[in-house]
Short mmCIF file of C-alpha atoms in Angstrom, two decimals:
data_model
loop_
_atom_site.label_atom_id
_atom_site.label_comp_id
_atom_site.label_asym_id
_atom_site.label_seq_id
_atom_site.Cartn_x
_atom_site.Cartn_y
_atom_site.Cartn_z
CA MET A 1 -59.58 142.61 24.72
CA THR A 2 -58.42 139.62 26.78
CA SER A 3 -58.46 136.50 24.64
CA GLN A 4 -60.56 133.50 25.62
CA PHE A 5 -57.80 131.38 24.11
CA HIS A 6 -54.67 132.50 25.95
CA LYS A 7 -55.69 133.51 29.47
CA ALA A 8 -57.11 131.69 32.46
CA GLY A 9 -60.82 132.31 33.01
CA PRO A 10 -62.41 134.56 35.64
CA HIS A 11 -63.04 131.60 37.99
CA GLU A 12 -60.67 128.97 39.33
CA ASP A 13 -63.21 126.16 38.85
CA PRO A 14 -66.10 127.23 36.60
CA SER A 15 -67.49 123.68 36.54
CA ALA A 16 -68.28 123.99 40.25
CA LEU A 17 -70.60 126.91 39.47
CA THR A 18 -72.93 124.81 37.31
CA ALA A 19 -76.07 123.02 38.49
CA PHE A 20 -75.82 119.28 39.30
CA ALA A 21 -72.07 119.62 39.99
CA GLY A 22 -72.46 119.50 43.78
CA CYS A 23 -72.59 115.71 44.26
CA ARG A 24 -70.49 114.81 47.29
CA ILE A 25 -71.52 111.16 47.51
CA ILE A 26 -68.82 108.65 48.45
CA ARG A 27 -69.54 105.99 45.82
CA ASP A 28 -66.88 103.34 46.55
CA SER A 29 -68.32 101.35 43.64
CA GLU A 30 -65.15 99.26 43.18
CA HIS A 31 -65.28 97.72 46.66
CA ARG A 32 -68.71 96.13 46.94
CA ASP A 33 -69.84 92.57 47.48
CA GLU A 34 -73.20 90.97 46.75
CA GLU A 35 -74.61 91.95 50.15
CA THR A 36 -73.53 95.60 50.17
CA LEU A 37 -76.83 96.98 48.89
CA GLU A 38 -79.03 94.88 51.16
CA LYS A 39 -77.00 95.80 54.22
CA ALA A 40 -77.01 99.50 53.34
CA ALA A 41 -80.78 99.52 52.76
CA ALA A 42 -81.32 98.02 56.21
CA GLU A 43 -79.40 100.75 58.02
CA PRO A 44 -81.74 103.02 60.00
CA ASN A 45 -80.37 106.21 58.45
CA ALA A 46 -80.69 105.00 54.84
CA ARG A 47 -82.48 107.44 52.52
CA PHE A 48 -84.11 106.67 49.19
CA PHE A 49 -84.81 108.53 45.94
CA GLY A 50 -88.09 107.26 44.44
CA PHE A 51 -89.06 106.97 40.76
CA ALA A 52 -92.33 106.11 39.05
CA ALA A 53 -92.24 105.18 35.36
CA GLY A 54 -88.84 106.87 35.16
CA LYS A 55 -90.04 110.12 36.76
CA ALA A 56 -88.60 111.38 40.03
CA ILE A 57 -91.09 111.50 42.89
CA VAL A 58 -90.75 113.87 45.84
CA LYS A 59 -92.71 114.60 48.97
CA HIS A 60 -94.19 118.06 49.24
CA GLU A 61 -95.83 120.15 51.88
CA ARG A 62 -96.85 123.61 50.74
CA GLN A 63 -93.72 124.93 48.96
CA VAL A 64 -91.23 122.57 50.61
CA LEU A 65 -89.98 119.65 48.49
CA ASP A 66 -88.16 116.66 49.94
CA PRO A 67 -86.71 114.04 47.56
CA TYR A 68 -85.59 111.72 50.36
CA PHE A 69 -87.73 108.85 51.63
CA ALA A 70 -87.04 106.89 54.79
CA ARG A 71 -87.38 103.11 54.57
CA TYR A 72 -90.71 103.09 56.42
CA GLU A 73 -92.14 105.67 53.99
CA LEU A 74 -91.67 103.25 51.07
CA ALA A 75 -93.87 100.56 52.63
CA GLY A 76 -97.07 101.60 50.85
CA LEU A 77 -95.44 102.70 47.60
CA SER A 78 -94.68 99.25 46.07
CA PRO A 79 -90.88 99.58 45.82
CA ASP A 80 -89.15 97.27 43.32
CA PRO A 81 -86.07 95.73 45.01
CA GLU A 82 -84.58 94.67 41.66
CA SER A 83 -84.37 98.33 40.59
CA ALA A 84 -82.51 99.49 43.71
CA ILE A 85 -79.10 101.10 43.30
CA LEU A 86 -76.75 102.02 46.11
CA LEU A 87 -75.60 105.46 44.98
CA GLY A 88 -73.11 105.61 47.83
CA ARG A 89 -72.99 107.41 51.16
CA ASP A 90 -73.34 111.06 51.97
CA PRO A 91 -70.45 112.76 53.82
CA GLY A 92 -72.16 111.87 57.11
CA GLY A 93 -72.17 108.16 56.26
CA ALA A 94 -75.88 107.70 55.46
CA PRO A 95 -76.55 105.30 52.56
CA LEU A 96 -78.32 106.89 49.59
CA ILE A 97 -80.33 104.54 47.36
CA SER A 98 -82.50 105.03 44.28
CA ILE A 99 -85.47 102.75 43.71
CA SER A 100 -88.46 102.46 41.37
CA LEU A 101 -91.94 102.61 42.88
CA GLY A 102 -95.09 100.91 41.63
CA LEU A 103 -96.97 104.18 41.26
CA ASP A 104 -98.73 105.91 38.40
CA PRO A 105 -97.04 109.31 38.05
CA GLU A 106 -100.32 110.70 36.72
CA ALA A 107 -102.29 109.59 39.82
CA LEU A 108 -100.04 110.16 42.83
CA PRO A 109 -101.16 110.43 46.46
CA GLY A 110 -101.70 114.00 47.57
CA HIS A 111 -98.41 114.32 49.44
CA LEU A 112 -96.32 113.29 46.42
CA LYS A 113 -95.53 114.97 43.12
CA VAL A 114 -93.29 114.57 40.08
CA LEU A 115 -90.13 116.69 39.99
CA THR A 116 -88.39 117.11 36.63
CA THR A 117 -84.64 117.57 36.53
CA ARG A 118 -85.06 120.77 34.54
CA ALA A 119 -87.37 122.32 37.15
CA ALA A 120 -85.14 121.13 39.99
CA TYR A 121 -82.22 123.25 38.77
CA SER A 122 -83.87 126.11 36.88
CA GLU A 123 -86.25 126.91 39.76
CA GLN A 124 -83.59 126.20 42.40
CA LEU A 125 -85.86 123.76 44.23
CA LEU A 126 -83.11 121.71 45.88
CA GLY A 127 -79.89 122.58 47.68
CA GLU A 128 -76.56 122.16 45.91
CA ALA A 129 -75.53 118.84 47.48
CA THR A 130 -79.04 117.39 47.22
CA LEU A 131 -79.29 118.47 43.58
CA GLY A 132 -76.00 116.70 42.82
CA ALA A 133 -77.18 113.50 44.49
CA PHE A 134 -80.54 113.82 42.71
CA ALA A 135 -78.73 114.05 39.36
CA LEU A 136 -76.82 110.83 40.05
CA ALA A 137 -80.03 109.06 41.06
CA VAL A 138 -81.87 110.21 37.93
CA SER A 139 -79.08 109.07 35.62
CA LEU A 140 -78.55 105.66 37.22
CA ASN A 141 -82.29 104.96 37.46
CA ALA A 142 -82.66 105.67 33.73
CA TRP A 143 -79.66 103.48 32.91
CA THR A 144 -81.06 100.61 34.97
CA ASP A 145 -84.47 100.86 33.31
CA ASN A 146 -82.83 100.68 29.88
CA HIS A 147 -80.61 97.69 30.68
CA ARG A 148 -83.01 95.13 32.10
CA PHE A 149 -82.02 92.84 29.21
CA CYS A 150 -78.68 91.96 27.68
CA GLY A 151 -77.81 93.85 24.51
CA ARG A 152 -75.74 90.89 23.32
CA CYS A 153 -78.12 87.92 23.69
CA GLY A 154 -81.41 89.40 24.93
CA ALA A 155 -81.59 87.46 28.20
CA PRO A 156 -82.59 89.21 31.44
CA SER A 157 -79.84 91.01 33.35
CA ARG A 158 -79.37 91.20 37.09
CA SER A 159 -78.03 93.85 39.41
CA ALA A 160 -74.45 93.58 40.68
CA ALA A 161 -72.09 95.75 42.72
CA GLY A 162 -75.05 97.36 44.44
CA GLY A 163 -76.54 98.42 41.09
CA PHE A 164 -73.37 99.99 39.62
CA ARG A 165 -73.12 97.07 37.25
CA ARG A 166 -75.54 94.69 35.54
CA GLU A 167 -74.73 91.17 34.43
CA CYS A 168 -76.47 88.99 31.86
CA THR A 169 -77.99 85.89 33.47
CA ALA A 170 -77.26 83.83 30.33
CA CYS A 171 -74.00 84.88 28.66
CA GLY A 172 -72.37 86.80 31.53
CA ASN A 173 -72.07 90.06 29.57
CA MET A 174 -71.30 92.93 31.95
CA MET A 175 -72.92 96.33 31.54
CA PHE A 176 -71.74 99.53 33.22
CA PRO A 177 -73.44 102.92 33.63
CA ARG A 178 -72.94 105.12 30.59
CA THR A 179 -72.27 108.80 30.13
CA ASP A 180 -73.02 110.50 26.81
CA PRO A 181 -70.60 113.39 26.12
CA VAL A 182 -72.06 116.54 24.56
CA VAL A 183 -70.05 119.53 23.36
CA ILE A 184 -71.54 122.94 23.99
CA MET A 185 -69.68 125.97 22.68
CA LEU A 186 -69.68 129.72 22.59
CA ILE A 187 -68.19 130.74 19.26
CA VAL A 188 -66.26 134.01 19.41
CA ASP A 189 -65.45 136.56 16.73
CA GLU A 190 -62.43 138.03 18.50
CA ALA A 191 -61.85 140.96 16.16
CA GLY A 192 -65.52 141.95 16.25
CA ASP A 193 -65.88 141.24 20.00
CA ARG A 194 -69.10 139.34 19.46
CA VAL A 195 -70.44 135.82 19.97
CA LEU A 196 -72.64 133.36 18.10
CA LEU A 197 -75.93 132.20 19.66
CA GLY A 198 -78.73 130.10 18.24
CA ARG A 199 -82.37 129.54 18.95
CA SER A 200 -83.95 126.08 18.89
CA PRO A 201 -87.69 125.90 18.14
CA HIS A 202 -88.04 124.01 21.45
CA PHE A 203 -86.67 126.88 23.56
CA PRO A 204 -88.88 129.13 25.70
CA ALA A 205 -89.95 132.37 24.04
CA GLY A 206 -87.02 134.72 23.44
CA ARG A 207 -84.35 132.22 24.53
CA TYR A 208 -81.01 132.11 22.70
CA SER A 209 -78.18 129.83 23.73
CA CYS A 210 -74.86 128.26 22.76
CA LEU A 211 -74.72 125.71 19.99
CA ALA A 212 -74.37 122.09 21.12
CA GLY A 213 -74.27 118.52 19.88
CA PHE A 214 -73.28 114.98 20.79
CA LEU A 215 -69.68 113.88 20.52
CA GLU A 216 -69.46 111.12 17.91
CA PRO A 217 -67.26 107.99 18.00
CA GLY A 218 -63.68 108.57 16.92
CA GLU A 219 -63.90 112.33 17.51
CA THR A 220 -61.93 114.67 19.75
CA ILE A 221 -63.75 117.32 21.75
CA GLU A 222 -62.21 120.01 19.55
CA ASP A 223 -63.29 118.34 16.31
CA ALA A 224 -66.81 117.83 17.63
CA VAL A 225 -66.99 121.58 18.37
CA ARG A 226 -65.83 122.34 14.83
CA ARG A 227 -68.16 119.84 13.15
CA GLU A 228 -71.29 120.76 15.09
CA THR A 229 -70.71 124.50 14.63
CA LEU A 230 -70.16 124.11 10.90
CA GLU A 231 -73.22 121.86 10.51
CA GLU A 232 -75.54 124.14 12.46
CA SER A 233 -74.31 127.58 11.43
CA GLY A 234 -71.91 127.34 8.50
CA ILE A 235 -69.20 128.91 10.67
CA ARG A 236 -65.74 127.33 10.53
CA VAL A 237 -63.91 127.15 13.86
CA GLY A 238 -60.16 127.27 14.39
CA SER A 239 -58.78 127.25 17.93
CA VAL A 240 -60.91 125.56 20.58
CA ARG A 241 -60.46 125.99 24.31
CA TYR A 242 -62.11 123.74 26.90
CA HIS A 243 -63.65 125.77 29.72
CA ALA A 244 -65.90 123.74 32.03
CA SER A 245 -68.10 120.66 32.30
CA GLN A 246 -71.49 119.85 33.80
CA PRO A 247 -73.29 116.61 34.64
CA TRP A 248 -76.56 116.76 32.71
CA PRO A 249 -79.03 114.09 33.93
CA MET A 250 -81.34 114.16 30.91
CA PRO A 251 -80.82 111.34 31.29
CA HIS A 252 -77.05 110.75 31.52
CA SER A 253 -75.00 113.27 29.57
CA LEU A 254 -71.85 115.20 30.38
CA MET A 255 -71.76 118.68 28.90
CA LEU A 256 -68.28 119.77 27.78
CA GLY A 257 -68.22 123.57 27.58
CA CYS A 258 -65.78 125.19 25.14
CA TYR A 259 -64.94 128.45 23.44
CA GLY A 260 -64.23 128.35 19.72
CA ARG A 261 -62.60 131.00 17.52
CA ALA A 262 -64.60 131.78 14.37
CA GLU A 263 -62.74 131.81 11.05
CA ASN A 264 -65.58 133.11 8.89
CA PHE A 265 -68.64 135.15 9.76
CA ASP A 266 -71.44 134.61 7.22
CA ILE A 267 -74.06 132.41 8.89
CA ILE A 268 -75.80 129.62 6.99
CA PRO A 269 -78.15 128.17 9.63
CA ASP A 270 -79.41 124.58 9.60
CA ASP A 271 -83.17 125.15 9.45
CA ALA A 272 -83.83 121.62 10.70
CA GLU A 273 -81.94 122.33 13.94
CA LEU A 274 -82.29 126.07 14.51
CA GLU A 275 -85.06 128.61 14.25
CA ASP A 276 -82.48 131.39 14.19
CA CYS A 277 -78.73 131.93 14.57
CA ARG A 278 -76.98 135.28 14.83
CA TRP A 279 -74.04 137.29 16.13
CA PHE A 280 -74.42 139.34 19.31
CA SER A 281 -72.09 142.13 20.40
CA ARG A 282 -70.68 142.19 23.91
CA ALA A 283 -73.13 144.96 24.84
CA GLU A 284 -76.08 142.97 23.47
CA LEU A 285 -74.93 139.87 25.33
CA ALA A 286 -74.72 141.82 28.58
CA ALA A 287 -78.30 143.04 28.04
CA ILE A 288 -79.45 139.47 27.35
CA VAL A 289 -77.88 138.19 30.57
CA ASP A 290 -79.26 141.14 32.56
CA GLY A 291 -82.75 140.65 31.11
CA THR A 292 -82.82 144.10 29.51
CA HIS A 293 -82.53 143.31 25.80
CA PRO A 294 -85.02 145.53 23.90
CA ASP A 295 -86.27 142.60 21.82
CA GLY A 296 -86.97 140.44 24.87
CA ILE A 297 -84.12 138.04 24.07
CA ASN A 298 -83.18 136.12 27.21
CA ALA A 299 -80.29 133.96 28.39
CA PRO A 300 -80.13 130.29 29.40
CA ALA A 301 -81.16 129.58 32.97
CA GLU A 302 -78.53 130.36 35.58
CA GLY A 303 -76.88 127.09 36.52
CA ALA A 304 -76.81 125.79 32.95
CA ILE A 305 -73.33 125.54 31.48
CA ALA A 306 -74.50 127.69 28.56
CA PHE A 307 -75.10 130.50 31.05
CA ARG A 308 -71.64 129.90 32.51
CA LEU A 309 -70.05 130.27 29.07
CA VAL A 310 -71.77 133.57 28.28
CA ARG A 311 -71.35 134.97 31.80
CA ASP A 312 -67.65 134.12 31.87
CA PHE A 313 -67.15 135.66 28.42
CA LEU A 314 -68.50 138.92 29.83
CA ASP A 315 -66.44 138.66 33.03
CA TRP A 316 -63.18 137.66 31.36
CA ARG A 317 -61.67 141.13 31.53
#
């Protein structure tokens, strides 16, 4: 068996094979003045991502979804200029901007609908580059909504640097977009050639996936993998190998995919976190990924980093 801990993986850049990783926007967030956003929004080729009560809004006609709005299309949708964020420019130079709309997401006009980030990737509703830009818009819109007031003194904040920064109008405190790191790991029993998967009660029927948890302050990636695995399954982890990452706009996480080597094998699951946790042989894992497991156990959606971890484990040889 080829070890997950001493050999390069089956792909040169596994992160590029995950959903939301296709953002090609030129952000240039460090070189903006106070007029950058206004000037960009006035350009005739500017395109906008719209949000209503934090939910992404797209145009639809039959089965075709379009997340981009032209400036004239926003006229009747009550756009909020204070919420606007210049995401950057696409490779062709067109400004891309996110903005909140004064709409009720439960009572939208017939040509509009809500698009969740999970549906956008799992149902492959947007192209790779558009999905990456959509992920950035979702994350920055959520961050803006949650930072309308200063966390230090409570005064209102204002947009700066085209929305890539917010400043307190009273004490001058500066706020920057945040990213919440999450470790997600496939734990491997090398001698037994099997892997550890768990089932959350919130998963779709039959779904098993990698264990995961938020990185805590003062923790390395490796120690977060060890702590979360021990807490959720009772399995101690020795060597940890980073494998890939994935932007995860729910709303602004970064998934850090790792393999971990198990040092014991008796599972003590955390019933508050998991409905089930068990070992799967390589043959069982292949059946899960192929959709042929006799018990109807199924894999994470293709595009999720959890799928990348299990698929690459199978392809490592």
